[in-house]
Amino acid sequence: MSITTTTTSMPFWKEYPERDSEWVRQYPTKHVPVNEEEVFARKPMGVYVHIPFCNRLCFSCPYIKHQTDRDLTRTYLEALKTEITNYAERPYIQDHVITLGYIGGGTPTALTAPQLDDLLGHMYSSLNVEEGADFSIETTPVDISERKATVLLERGIRRISLGVQTFVPEELKNIGRPNDPEMLKESIRLLRRCGFENINIDLMHGINGQTMESWEHSLDVAIELGVTCISFYTYMEFAQISTKRRKLPPVPEKAVVDDMFLFAAEKLSRNGFLGYYGDCFAKPGYQPKYGETSWSEDIPIIPLGPTATGHLRDHWYFNEPDIGRYIQTVMEGRLPISMGKHITKSEAIRRSMVLGVKAGRVNRERFRRIHGVDFMEMFRAEIDDLIEKELITADENGIEVTGPKGWYYLDNISKAFYSPEFRRYPQHLGADISNFISSRPIPLQLTTRPKDEEAGCDHH
Ligand code: SF4
């Protein structure tokens, strides 16, 4: 039998006249020394814990919270611990180490000292929390005690944030707070005596009856007390409803409130504070890592508790806001994820830019390491425009928002990096989320706010 061979003219021969003799066995790379620790290193991760209880509900507060109630608090803490366990069992979570966290609310210290101890103990024993992880917690001057402060310190929490609002007695009265500035100062001294070195206080501008002089007084007291961080917020517009009801002096004009911002930014800068997020100031080295690192470096965040927002496995999402449905979902063994979005690669890049700018600066090399792109080239037009407006400065290391002018417009600057389709898109908390809330019945009878409860903000 004879074998005949035919020569077929294969079209790709025109493209590849010679067959490549190198047999592909892996993706080409330049090799560098690698060790076992690097190969198996756990990646950093953060955690946000929401405690939706307050001992006294503030009149003008937009946050999800409930009057502290012994039974509800106990049931909630069981659910929260179960949610932690549910996360802890997942391999993706086990591949990470918790390096930072934030415990907010509500008022986390509305919990008792043993409850705080139990919750933190459960979290640390279930998740891989790194020794020395950077954790912050919120409190109010009336909800903190030596016992609670000691528990927090023993559990490794190093930064505490107190809602003070003002050191002027009349203004405290106008926002419905215990109007004794000495008590506020004493709570700060107590935290220092207990061992807290990093103490943040929240102050408010735009309060009824506030003047530039009284605002300066509050800032002076805060600086003299030696706190390491000061954040300030504008008293909320709808607080004016209470102004009419209670015949309070008017809130300052908007132009005066704007001047109060610039005045405070300049004063705090002169006194050694650095600005971040626009209205937060910290002594060097005391800025919380939670926002700075998790935002600009794209560190995943586990959300715990109702309304908590998280960012895991390329999804941004937030938890069921209704506490009853939250508890039921968790107790059924599921994660209480309510709504969210898959983040594509290009959105992740923009997200890092937006949140990095919000933190005040974006490092070029770190950004390239995380996303593999040079943001200075990618966003050349936006960056040039912001430089021309003197809102940012740039050098070969990256960009930095200029203070105080740029800090004041920080949100405007951040939005320059939104994709065009989202330029006028509202934040999630401003969006109508009702369609996404599950329709299962609420299993719990919740405590409602007493009708005559009226107060200013204790914190935030
Ligand atoms: S502002 Fe007042 S009501 Fe709102 S979370 Fe803080 S303490 Fe609670």
Tab-separated table of C-alpha atoms and ligand atoms in Angstrom:
chain	number	residue	atom	x	y	z
A	1	MET	CA	0.000	0.000	0.000
A	2	SER	CA	1.364	3.320	-0.856
A	3	ILE	CA	0.851	6.457	1.260
A	4	THR	CA	0.503	9.689	-0.566
A	5	THR	CA	0.965	12.971	1.209
A	6	THR	CA	-0.570	16.144	0.003
A	7	THR	CA	0.701	19.575	0.738
A	8	THR	CA	-2.101	21.840	1.862
A	9	SER	CA	-1.458	25.512	1.856
A	10	MET	CA	-2.613	26.618	5.310
A	11	PRO	CA	-3.558	30.280	5.360
A	12	PHE	CA	-1.733	31.145	8.604
A	13	TRP	CA	1.563	30.204	6.950
A	14	LYS	CA	1.404	33.562	5.362
A	15	GLU	CA	1.329	35.132	8.823
A	16	TYR	CA	3.879	32.779	10.396
A	17	PRO	CA	6.366	31.664	7.809
A	18	GLU	CA	8.395	29.900	10.499
A	19	ARG	CA	7.027	27.721	13.239
A	20	ASP	CA	7.967	29.085	16.700
A	21	SER	CA	10.386	26.654	18.302
A	22	GLU	CA	9.760	27.855	21.859
A	23	TRP	CA	7.095	25.679	23.470
A	24	VAL	CA	4.755	27.861	25.565
A	25	ARG	CA	4.613	26.552	29.104
A	26	GLN	CA	3.849	29.669	31.114
A	27	TYR	CA	3.173	33.363	30.897
A	28	PRO	CA	6.436	35.242	30.323
A	29	THR	CA	7.720	37.264	33.254
A	30	LYS	CA	10.889	38.593	34.792
A	31	HIS	CA	11.534	36.473	37.834
A	32	VAL	CA	12.485	37.960	41.202
A	33	PRO	CA	13.140	36.178	44.506
A	34	VAL	CA	9.888	34.959	46.102
A	35	ASN	CA	9.513	33.316	49.495
A	36	GLU	CA	6.912	31.168	51.164
A	37	GLU	CA	5.576	34.032	53.308
A	38	GLU	CA	4.809	36.083	50.207
A	39	VAL	CA	3.097	33.243	48.392
A	40	PHE	CA	0.837	32.422	51.322
A	41	ALA	CA	0.503	35.911	52.835
A	42	ARG	CA	-3.007	36.807	53.917
A	43	LYS	CA	-4.297	39.961	52.292
A	44	PRO	CA	-5.481	42.881	54.435
A	45	MET	CA	-9.188	43.313	55.115
A	46	GLY	CA	-11.319	45.655	57.223
A	47	VAL	CA	-14.526	45.333	59.172
A	48	TYR	CA	-17.337	47.779	59.869
A	49	VAL	CA	-19.644	47.027	62.819
A	50	HIS	CA	-22.930	48.879	63.193
A	51	ILE	CA	-24.506	49.182	66.659
A	52	PRO	CA	-27.962	50.665	66.028
A	53	PHE	CA	-28.797	51.744	69.584
A	54	CYS	CA	-28.682	55.048	71.418
A	55	ASN	CA	-29.609	55.802	75.007
A	56	ARG	CA	-31.044	59.121	73.892
A	57	LEU	CA	-32.314	59.700	70.355
A	58	CYS	CA	-31.346	62.980	68.729
A	59	PHE	CA	-33.949	65.049	66.987
A	60	SER	CA	-32.005	65.660	63.804
A	61	CYS	CA	-30.234	62.346	63.293
A	62	PRO	CA	-30.452	60.574	59.902
A	63	TYR	CA	-28.809	57.311	61.022
A	64	ILE	CA	-30.555	53.985	61.561
A	65	LYS	CA	-30.891	53.581	65.324
A	66	HIS	CA	-33.288	52.468	68.047
A	67	GLN	CA	-33.822	53.459	71.629
A	68	THR	CA	-31.675	51.090	73.716
A	69	ASP	CA	-33.914	48.238	74.830
A	70	ARG	CA	-32.626	45.367	76.944
A	71	ASP	CA	-34.376	42.522	75.094
A	72	LEU	CA	-33.851	43.871	71.605
A	73	THR	CA	-30.197	44.614	72.322
A	74	ARG	CA	-29.647	41.064	73.584
A	75	THR	CA	-31.344	39.509	70.533
A	76	TYR	CA	-29.465	41.830	68.215
A	77	LEU	CA	-26.083	40.954	69.716
A	78	GLU	CA	-26.798	37.248	69.245
A	79	ALA	CA	-27.588	37.918	65.573
A	80	LEU	CA	-24.498	40.075	65.145
A	81	LYS	CA	-22.274	37.357	66.590
A	82	THR	CA	-23.951	34.826	64.290
A	83	GLU	CA	-23.285	37.079	61.305
A	84	ILE	CA	-19.611	37.247	62.327
A	85	THR	CA	-19.508	33.433	62.536
A	86	ASN	CA	-21.206	33.135	59.116
A	87	TYR	CA	-18.497	35.282	57.562
A	88	ALA	CA	-15.676	33.632	59.485
A	89	GLU	CA	-16.547	30.220	58.032
A	90	ARG	CA	-16.043	31.344	54.417
A	91	PRO	CA	-12.692	30.455	52.779
A	92	TYR	CA	-12.402	33.904	51.164
A	93	ILE	CA	-12.533	35.543	54.600
A	94	GLN	CA	-10.057	33.005	55.994
A	95	ASP	CA	-7.582	34.053	53.290
A	96	HIS	CA	-7.485	37.550	54.748
A	97	VAL	CA	-6.295	39.201	57.920
A	98	ILE	CA	-8.250	42.031	59.565
A	99	THR	CA	-5.927	45.020	59.824
A	100	LEU	CA	-8.464	47.782	60.460
A	101	GLY	CA	-11.992	48.339	61.625
A	102	TYR	CA	-14.619	50.824	62.653
A	103	ILE	CA	-17.391	50.391	65.205
A	104	GLY	CA	-20.082	52.988	64.631
A	105	GLY	CA	-23.785	53.496	64.999
A	106	GLY	CA	-25.897	54.502	66.726
A	107	THR	CA	-23.813	54.621	69.821
A	108	PRO	CA	-21.652	51.509	70.295
A	109	THR	CA	-21.095	52.404	73.948
A	110	ALA	CA	-24.856	52.268	74.528
A	111	LEU	CA	-23.949	48.595	75.083
A	112	THR	CA	-22.855	47.604	78.578
A	113	ALA	CA	-19.203	46.861	79.388
A	114	PRO	CA	-19.815	43.047	79.477
A	115	GLN	CA	-21.711	43.233	76.156
A	116	LEU	CA	-18.859	45.161	74.514
A	117	ASP	CA	-16.370	42.677	75.938
A	118	ASP	CA	-18.372	39.686	74.714
A	119	LEU	CA	-18.914	41.121	71.212
A	120	LEU	CA	-15.291	42.142	70.699
A	121	GLY	CA	-14.057	38.853	72.147
A	122	HIS	CA	-16.251	36.930	69.698
A	123	MET	CA	-15.068	39.023	66.775
A	124	TYR	CA	-11.387	38.615	67.621
A	125	SER	CA	-11.658	34.882	68.208
A	126	SER	CA	-13.697	34.238	65.025
A	127	LEU	CA	-11.936	36.444	62.459
A	128	ASN	CA	-8.185	36.666	61.831
A	129	VAL	CA	-7.671	40.011	63.531
A	130	GLU	CA	-4.059	41.146	63.326
A	131	GLU	CA	-2.243	42.038	66.538
A	132	GLY	CA	-2.363	45.842	66.759
A	133	ALA	CA	-5.148	46.215	64.162
A	134	ASP	CA	-6.288	49.833	63.822
A	135	PHE	CA	-9.813	49.930	65.314
A	136	SER	CA	-11.912	53.045	66.029
A	137	ILE	CA	-15.113	53.271	68.067
A	138	GLU	CA	-17.723	55.994	68.487
A	139	THR	CA	-19.133	57.122	71.817
A	140	THR	CA	-20.777	60.111	73.495
A	141	PRO	CA	-19.615	61.934	76.640
A	142	VAL	CA	-22.595	60.563	78.591
A	143	ASP	CA	-22.254	56.947	77.417
A	144	ILE	CA	-18.629	56.360	78.301
A	145	SER	CA	-17.429	55.157	81.682
A	146	GLU	CA	-14.116	54.040	83.111
A	147	ARG	CA	-15.278	50.426	82.958
A	148	LYS	CA	-16.247	50.606	79.275
A	149	ALA	CA	-13.064	52.509	78.372
A	150	THR	CA	-10.979	49.837	80.114
A	151	VAL	CA	-12.756	47.015	78.250
A	152	LEU	CA	-12.192	48.768	74.920
A	153	LEU	CA	-8.503	49.291	75.628
A	154	GLU	CA	-8.061	45.712	76.823
A	155	ARG	CA	-9.682	44.566	73.574
A	156	GLY	CA	-7.152	46.564	71.564
A	157	ILE	CA	-9.236	49.558	70.486
A	158	ARG	CA	-6.908	52.535	70.282
A	159	ARG	CA	-8.968	55.360	68.784
A	160	ILE	CA	-12.174	56.690	70.295
A	161	SER	CA	-14.452	59.358	68.872
A	162	LEU	CA	-16.738	61.480	71.081
A	163	GLY	CA	-19.689	63.584	69.966
A	164	VAL	CA	-19.122	66.861	71.789
A	165	GLN	CA	-20.585	69.391	69.289
A	166	THR	CA	-19.772	72.572	71.240
A	167	PHE	CA	-18.280	73.745	74.514
A	168	VAL	CA	-20.694	76.702	74.799
A	169	PRO	CA	-23.463	76.110	77.409
A	170	GLU	CA	-26.149	78.077	75.497
A	171	GLU	CA	-25.459	76.157	72.287
A	172	LEU	CA	-25.551	72.836	74.098
A	173	LYS	CA	-28.952	73.803	75.446
A	174	ASN	CA	-30.134	74.825	71.976
A	175	ILE	CA	-29.374	71.382	70.556
A	176	GLY	CA	-30.958	69.635	73.529
A	177	ARG	CA	-27.776	68.378	75.137
A	178	PRO	CA	-26.761	68.354	78.806
A	179	ASN	CA	-25.390	71.895	78.905
A	180	ASP	CA	-22.379	71.518	81.132
A	181	PRO	CA	-19.100	71.905	79.203
A	182	GLU	CA	-17.208	70.715	82.309
A	183	MET	CA	-18.867	67.302	81.994
A	184	LEU	CA	-17.720	67.091	78.352
A	185	LYS	CA	-14.177	68.051	79.271
A	186	GLU	CA	-14.179	65.540	82.111
A	187	SER	CA	-15.182	62.689	79.761
A	188	ILE	CA	-12.143	63.507	77.597
A	189	ARG	CA	-9.876	63.605	80.646
A	190	LEU	CA	-11.328	60.287	81.799
A	191	LEU	CA	-10.459	58.654	78.471
A	192	ARG	CA	-6.928	59.962	78.725
A	193	ARG	CA	-6.565	58.757	82.328
A	194	CYS	CA	-7.748	55.305	81.202
A	195	GLY	CA	-5.032	55.216	78.546
A	196	PHE	CA	-6.584	56.442	75.300
A	197	GLU	CA	-3.967	58.408	73.405
A	198	ASN	CA	-5.886	58.901	70.156
A	199	ILE	CA	-9.080	60.836	70.932
A	200	ASN	CA	-11.298	62.430	68.285
A	201	ILE	CA	-14.063	64.894	69.075
A	202	ASP	CA	-16.863	65.991	66.771
A	203	LEU	CA	-17.792	69.669	66.736
A	204	MET	CA	-20.681	71.348	64.922
A	205	HIS	CA	-20.900	74.650	63.170
A	206	GLY	CA	-24.152	76.278	62.168
A	207	ILE	CA	-25.852	75.665	65.548
A	208	ASN	CA	-28.661	78.004	66.642
A	209	GLY	CA	-27.210	81.128	68.219
A	210	GLN	CA	-23.612	80.264	67.253
A	211	THR	CA	-21.268	83.128	66.348
A	212	MET	CA	-17.732	83.180	64.971
A	213	GLU	CA	-16.493	84.049	68.481
A	214	SER	CA	-18.296	81.137	70.125
A	215	TRP	CA	-17.046	78.788	67.358
A	216	GLU	CA	-13.497	79.949	68.037
A	217	HIS	CA	-14.037	79.300	71.739
A	218	SER	CA	-15.055	75.666	71.071
A	219	LEU	CA	-12.029	75.143	68.836
A	220	ASP	CA	-9.722	76.693	71.444
A	221	VAL	CA	-11.048	74.412	74.184
A	222	ALA	CA	-10.597	71.358	71.940
A	223	ILE	CA	-7.001	72.340	71.131
A	224	GLU	CA	-6.217	73.053	74.810
A	225	LEU	CA	-7.607	69.679	75.838
A	226	GLY	CA	-4.973	68.099	73.608
A	227	VAL	CA	-7.259	65.879	71.526
A	228	THR	CA	-5.498	64.296	68.561
A	229	CYS	CA	-8.336	64.567	66.006
A	230	ILE	CA	-11.130	67.095	65.495
A	231	SER	CA	-13.958	66.576	62.994
A	232	PHE	CA	-16.583	69.175	62.348
A	233	TYR	CA	-19.954	68.996	60.702
A	234	THR	CA	-22.661	71.412	59.730
A	235	TYR	CA	-25.734	71.297	61.959
A	236	MET	CA	-28.456	69.786	59.851
A	237	GLU	CA	-30.993	71.898	58.020
A	238	PHE	CA	-34.032	70.067	59.304
A	239	ALA	CA	-32.991	70.957	62.839
A	240	GLN	CA	-34.669	74.279	62.043
A	241	ILE	CA	-38.046	72.610	62.527
A	242	SER	CA	-37.172	72.412	66.190
A	243	THR	CA	-36.088	76.070	66.105
A	244	LYS	CA	-39.656	77.114	65.378
A	245	ARG	CA	-41.072	74.772	67.964
A	246	ARG	CA	-38.713	75.771	70.691
A	247	LYS	CA	-38.287	79.456	69.801
A	248	LEU	CA	-34.534	79.221	69.514
A	249	PRO	CA	-32.211	81.857	68.071
A	250	PRO	CA	-31.710	81.383	64.310
A	251	VAL	CA	-28.887	79.335	62.854
A	252	PRO	CA	-26.079	81.473	61.340
A	253	GLU	CA	-26.327	82.531	57.677
A	254	LYS	CA	-24.865	80.060	55.190
A	255	ALA	CA	-22.044	82.495	54.342
A	256	VAL	CA	-21.093	82.646	58.047
A	257	VAL	CA	-21.157	78.833	58.305
A	258	ASP	CA	-18.838	78.688	55.256
A	259	ASP	CA	-16.498	81.185	56.918
A	260	MET	CA	-16.553	79.057	60.075
A	261	PHE	CA	-15.225	76.131	58.007
A	262	LEU	CA	-12.349	78.138	56.542
A	263	PHE	CA	-11.575	79.719	59.915
A	264	ALA	CA	-11.405	76.304	61.613
A	265	ALA	CA	-9.341	74.752	58.800
A	266	GLU	CA	-6.765	77.539	59.037
A	267	LYS	CA	-6.689	77.549	62.830
A	268	LEU	CA	-6.261	73.785	63.088
A	269	SER	CA	-3.574	73.764	60.381
A	270	ARG	CA	-1.665	76.442	62.329
A	271	ASN	CA	-1.938	74.243	65.413
A	272	GLY	CA	-0.358	71.206	63.764
A	273	PHE	CA	-3.414	69.325	62.465
A	274	LEU	CA	-3.573	67.865	58.944
A	275	GLY	CA	-6.834	67.815	56.993
A	276	TYR	CA	-8.493	64.714	55.567
A	277	TYR	CA	-12.017	64.022	54.212
A	278	GLY	CA	-12.523	67.791	54.065
A	279	ASP	CA	-13.825	68.326	57.570
A	280	CYS	CA	-11.627	66.009	59.646
A	281	PHE	CA	-8.284	67.044	61.094
A	282	ALA	CA	-5.679	64.952	62.861
A	283	LYS	CA	-2.248	65.431	64.372
A	284	PRO	CA	0.351	63.630	62.197
A	285	GLY	CA	0.185	59.868	62.742
A	286	TYR	CA	-3.276	59.904	64.332
A	287	GLN	CA	-5.445	59.755	61.232
A	288	PRO	CA	-7.549	56.564	61.357
A	289	LYS	CA	-6.427	53.988	58.826
A	290	TYR	CA	-9.995	52.793	58.333
A	291	GLY	CA	-10.985	55.449	55.816
A	292	GLU	CA	-7.585	56.370	54.457
A	293	THR	CA	-6.316	52.907	53.625
A	294	SER	CA	-9.505	51.010	52.966
A	295	TRP	CA	-10.772	53.655	50.579
A	296	SER	CA	-7.731	54.510	48.540
A	297	GLU	CA	-6.130	51.073	48.558
A	298	ASP	CA	-9.263	49.114	47.774
A	299	ILE	CA	-9.106	46.959	50.907
A	300	PRO	CA	-12.196	44.739	51.212
A	301	ILE	CA	-14.527	45.519	54.108
A	302	ILE	CA	-16.859	43.074	55.903
A	303	PRO	CA	-20.125	44.852	56.761
A	304	LEU	CA	-21.732	43.750	60.033
A	305	GLY	CA	-25.136	44.893	61.256
A	306	PRO	CA	-28.157	46.522	59.576
A	307	THR	CA	-27.315	49.158	56.901
A	308	ALA	CA	-23.597	48.381	57.209
A	309	THR	CA	-21.842	48.790	53.854
A	310	GLY	CA	-19.143	46.448	52.633
A	311	HIS	CA	-16.946	45.749	49.675
A	312	LEU	CA	-16.118	42.087	49.108
A	313	ARG	CA	-15.244	39.977	46.062
A	314	ASP	CA	-15.670	42.841	43.593
A	315	HIS	CA	-19.097	43.636	44.973
A	316	TRP	CA	-20.095	46.735	46.853
A	317	TYR	CA	-23.221	46.143	48.928
A	318	PHE	CA	-25.110	46.986	52.054
A	319	ASN	CA	-27.051	45.055	54.609
A	320	GLU	CA	-30.776	44.831	55.203
A	321	PRO	CA	-31.677	48.080	57.025
A	322	ASP	CA	-34.652	46.766	59.000
A	323	ILE	CA	-33.395	45.347	62.289
A	324	GLY	CA	-36.174	42.721	62.486
A	325	ARG	CA	-35.517	41.387	58.991
A	326	TYR	CA	-31.798	41.618	59.618
A	327	ILE	CA	-32.063	39.403	62.721
A	328	GLN	CA	-34.348	36.921	60.976
A	329	THR	CA	-32.097	36.583	57.905
A	330	VAL	CA	-28.964	36.077	59.974
A	331	MET	CA	-30.614	33.548	62.272
A	332	GLU	CA	-31.673	31.562	59.185
A	333	GLY	CA	-27.970	31.184	58.424
A	334	ARG	CA	-27.770	33.629	55.528
A	335	LEU	CA	-25.821	36.844	55.090
A	336	PRO	CA	-28.231	39.799	55.295
A	337	ILE	CA	-27.096	41.330	51.994
A	338	SER	CA	-29.814	43.650	50.723
A	339	MET	CA	-28.613	45.453	47.593
A	340	GLY	CA	-25.378	46.380	45.899
A	341	LYS	CA	-23.422	46.227	42.701
A	342	HIS	CA	-20.679	44.309	40.971
A	343	ILE	CA	-17.690	46.610	40.524
A	344	THR	CA	-15.934	46.206	37.167
A	345	LYS	CA	-12.217	46.806	36.746
A	346	SER	CA	-12.726	50.284	35.273
A	347	GLU	CA	-15.188	51.187	38.060
A	348	ALA	CA	-12.695	49.937	40.653
A	349	ILE	CA	-10.110	52.335	39.213
A	350	ARG	CA	-12.520	55.271	39.343
A	351	ARG	CA	-13.692	54.268	42.826
A	352	SER	CA	-10.101	54.299	44.086
A	353	MET	CA	-9.580	57.742	42.558
A	354	VAL	CA	-12.795	59.175	44.023
A	355	LEU	CA	-12.191	57.777	47.506
A	356	GLY	CA	-8.441	58.436	47.383
A	357	VAL	CA	-9.094	62.101	46.614
A	358	LYS	CA	-11.654	62.129	49.431
A	359	ALA	CA	-8.841	61.029	51.744
A	360	GLY	CA	-6.806	64.032	50.528
A	361	ARG	CA	-4.089	62.444	48.394
A	362	VAL	CA	-3.437	59.684	45.852
A	363	ASN	CA	-0.043	58.026	45.550
A	364	ARG	CA	0.946	57.197	41.978
A	365	GLU	CA	3.146	54.185	42.713
A	366	ARG	CA	0.680	52.565	45.123
A	367	PHE	CA	-2.129	53.119	42.638
A	368	ARG	CA	-0.072	51.498	39.872
A	369	ARG	CA	0.710	48.551	42.138
A	370	ILE	CA	-2.968	47.982	42.947
A	371	HIS	CA	-4.588	48.713	39.584
A	372	GLY	CA	-1.744	48.376	37.079
A	373	VAL	CA	-2.404	51.792	35.527
A	374	ASP	CA	-0.911	55.267	35.769
A	375	PHE	CA	-3.775	57.475	36.965
A	376	MET	CA	-1.780	60.618	36.095
A	377	GLU	CA	-1.980	59.605	32.427
A	378	MET	CA	-5.443	58.106	32.562
A	379	PHE	CA	-7.056	61.191	34.120
A	380	ARG	CA	-4.753	63.811	32.582
A	381	ALA	CA	-7.581	66.163	31.536
A	382	GLU	CA	-9.358	66.050	34.936
A	383	ILE	CA	-6.094	66.533	36.842
A	384	ASP	CA	-4.974	69.469	34.653
A	385	ASP	CA	-8.345	71.142	35.158
A	386	LEU	CA	-8.156	70.765	38.965
A	387	ILE	CA	-4.556	72.045	39.025
A	388	GLU	CA	-5.625	75.095	37.033
A	389	LYS	CA	-8.390	75.757	39.571
A	390	GLU	CA	-5.740	75.465	42.340
A	391	LEU	CA	-7.736	72.698	44.012
A	392	ILE	CA	-4.961	70.093	43.820
A	393	THR	CA	-1.198	69.998	43.358
A	394	ALA	CA	0.649	67.266	41.484
A	395	ASP	CA	4.220	66.006	41.248
A	396	GLU	CA	5.777	62.752	40.074
A	397	ASN	CA	4.602	61.012	43.290
A	398	GLY	CA	0.898	61.732	42.802
A	399	ILE	CA	-1.684	64.366	43.635
A	400	GLU	CA	-2.648	66.186	46.819
A	401	VAL	CA	-5.688	68.312	47.562
A	402	THR	CA	-4.726	71.877	48.494
A	403	GLY	CA	-5.964	73.169	51.823
A	404	PRO	CA	-8.081	74.869	52.914
A	405	LYS	CA	-9.703	75.748	49.568
A	406	GLY	CA	-9.524	72.226	48.179
A	407	TRP	CA	-10.659	70.630	51.449
A	408	TYR	CA	-13.765	72.764	51.334
A	409	TYR	CA	-14.574	71.514	47.827
A	410	LEU	CA	-13.414	67.955	48.460
A	411	ASP	CA	-16.664	66.332	47.363
A	412	ASN	CA	-16.781	68.408	44.186
A	413	ILE	CA	-13.181	67.409	43.434
A	414	SER	CA	-13.857	63.712	44.082
A	415	LYS	CA	-16.808	63.750	41.704
A	416	ALA	CA	-14.563	64.931	38.853
A	417	PHE	CA	-13.461	61.270	38.657
A	418	TYR	CA	-16.960	59.757	38.428
A	419	SER	CA	-17.618	58.183	35.047
A	420	PRO	CA	-19.718	60.605	32.941
A	421	GLU	CA	-22.855	58.447	33.281
A	422	PHE	CA	-22.788	58.798	37.089
A	423	ARG	CA	-21.884	62.493	37.334
A	424	ARG	CA	-25.289	63.418	38.744
A	425	TYR	CA	-26.111	60.100	40.359
A	426	PRO	CA	-27.128	60.232	44.069
A	427	GLN	CA	-25.285	58.450	46.845
A	428	HIS	CA	-26.877	55.186	47.941
A	429	LEU	CA	-28.292	56.610	51.153
A	430	GLY	CA	-30.063	59.298	49.153
A	431	ALA	CA	-31.551	56.770	46.741
A	432	ASP	CA	-34.913	55.102	47.159
A	433	ILE	CA	-34.037	51.655	48.472
A	434	SER	CA	-37.550	50.509	49.314
A	435	ASN	CA	-37.784	48.164	46.313
A	436	PHE	CA	-34.764	46.274	47.474
A	437	ILE	CA	-35.824	45.657	51.037
A	438	SER	CA	-37.046	42.119	51.421
A	439	SER	CA	-40.778	41.655	51.977
A	440	ARG	CA	-40.538	39.010	54.692
A	441	PRO	CA	-42.536	39.860	57.832
A	442	ILE	CA	-40.809	41.616	60.701
A	443	PRO	CA	-40.530	39.057	63.499
A	444	LEU	CA	-39.866	41.474	66.329
A	445	GLN	CA	-41.818	44.096	68.179
A	446	LEU	CA	-39.529	47.098	68.145
A	447	THR	CA	-39.333	49.853	70.691
A	448	THR	CA	-40.532	53.133	69.208
A	449	ARG	CA	-39.150	56.554	69.964
A	450	PRO	CA	-40.905	58.353	72.841
A	451	LYS	CA	-43.014	61.197	71.418
A	452	ASP	CA	-41.466	63.955	73.490
A	453	GLU	CA	-37.889	62.862	72.801
A	454	GLU	CA	-36.123	65.814	71.308
A	455	ALA	CA	-32.453	66.493	71.284
A	456	GLY	CA	-29.530	67.668	69.231
A	457	CYS	CA	-26.901	65.314	67.928
A	458	ASP	CA	-24.772	63.464	70.402
A	459	HIS	CA	-22.299	62.598	67.730
A	460	HIS	CA	-21.607	62.357	63.973
B	1	SF4	S1	-26.594	61.550	66.419
B	1	SF4	FE1	-27.722	61.012	68.313
B	1	SF4	S2	-29.392	59.623	67.675
B	1	SF4	FE2	-27.922	59.790	65.984
B	1	SF4	S3	-26.596	58.017	66.251
B	1	SF4	FE3	-25.577	59.735	67.258
B	1	SF4	S4	-26.311	59.639	69.391
B	1	SF4	FE4	-27.667	58.335	68.202
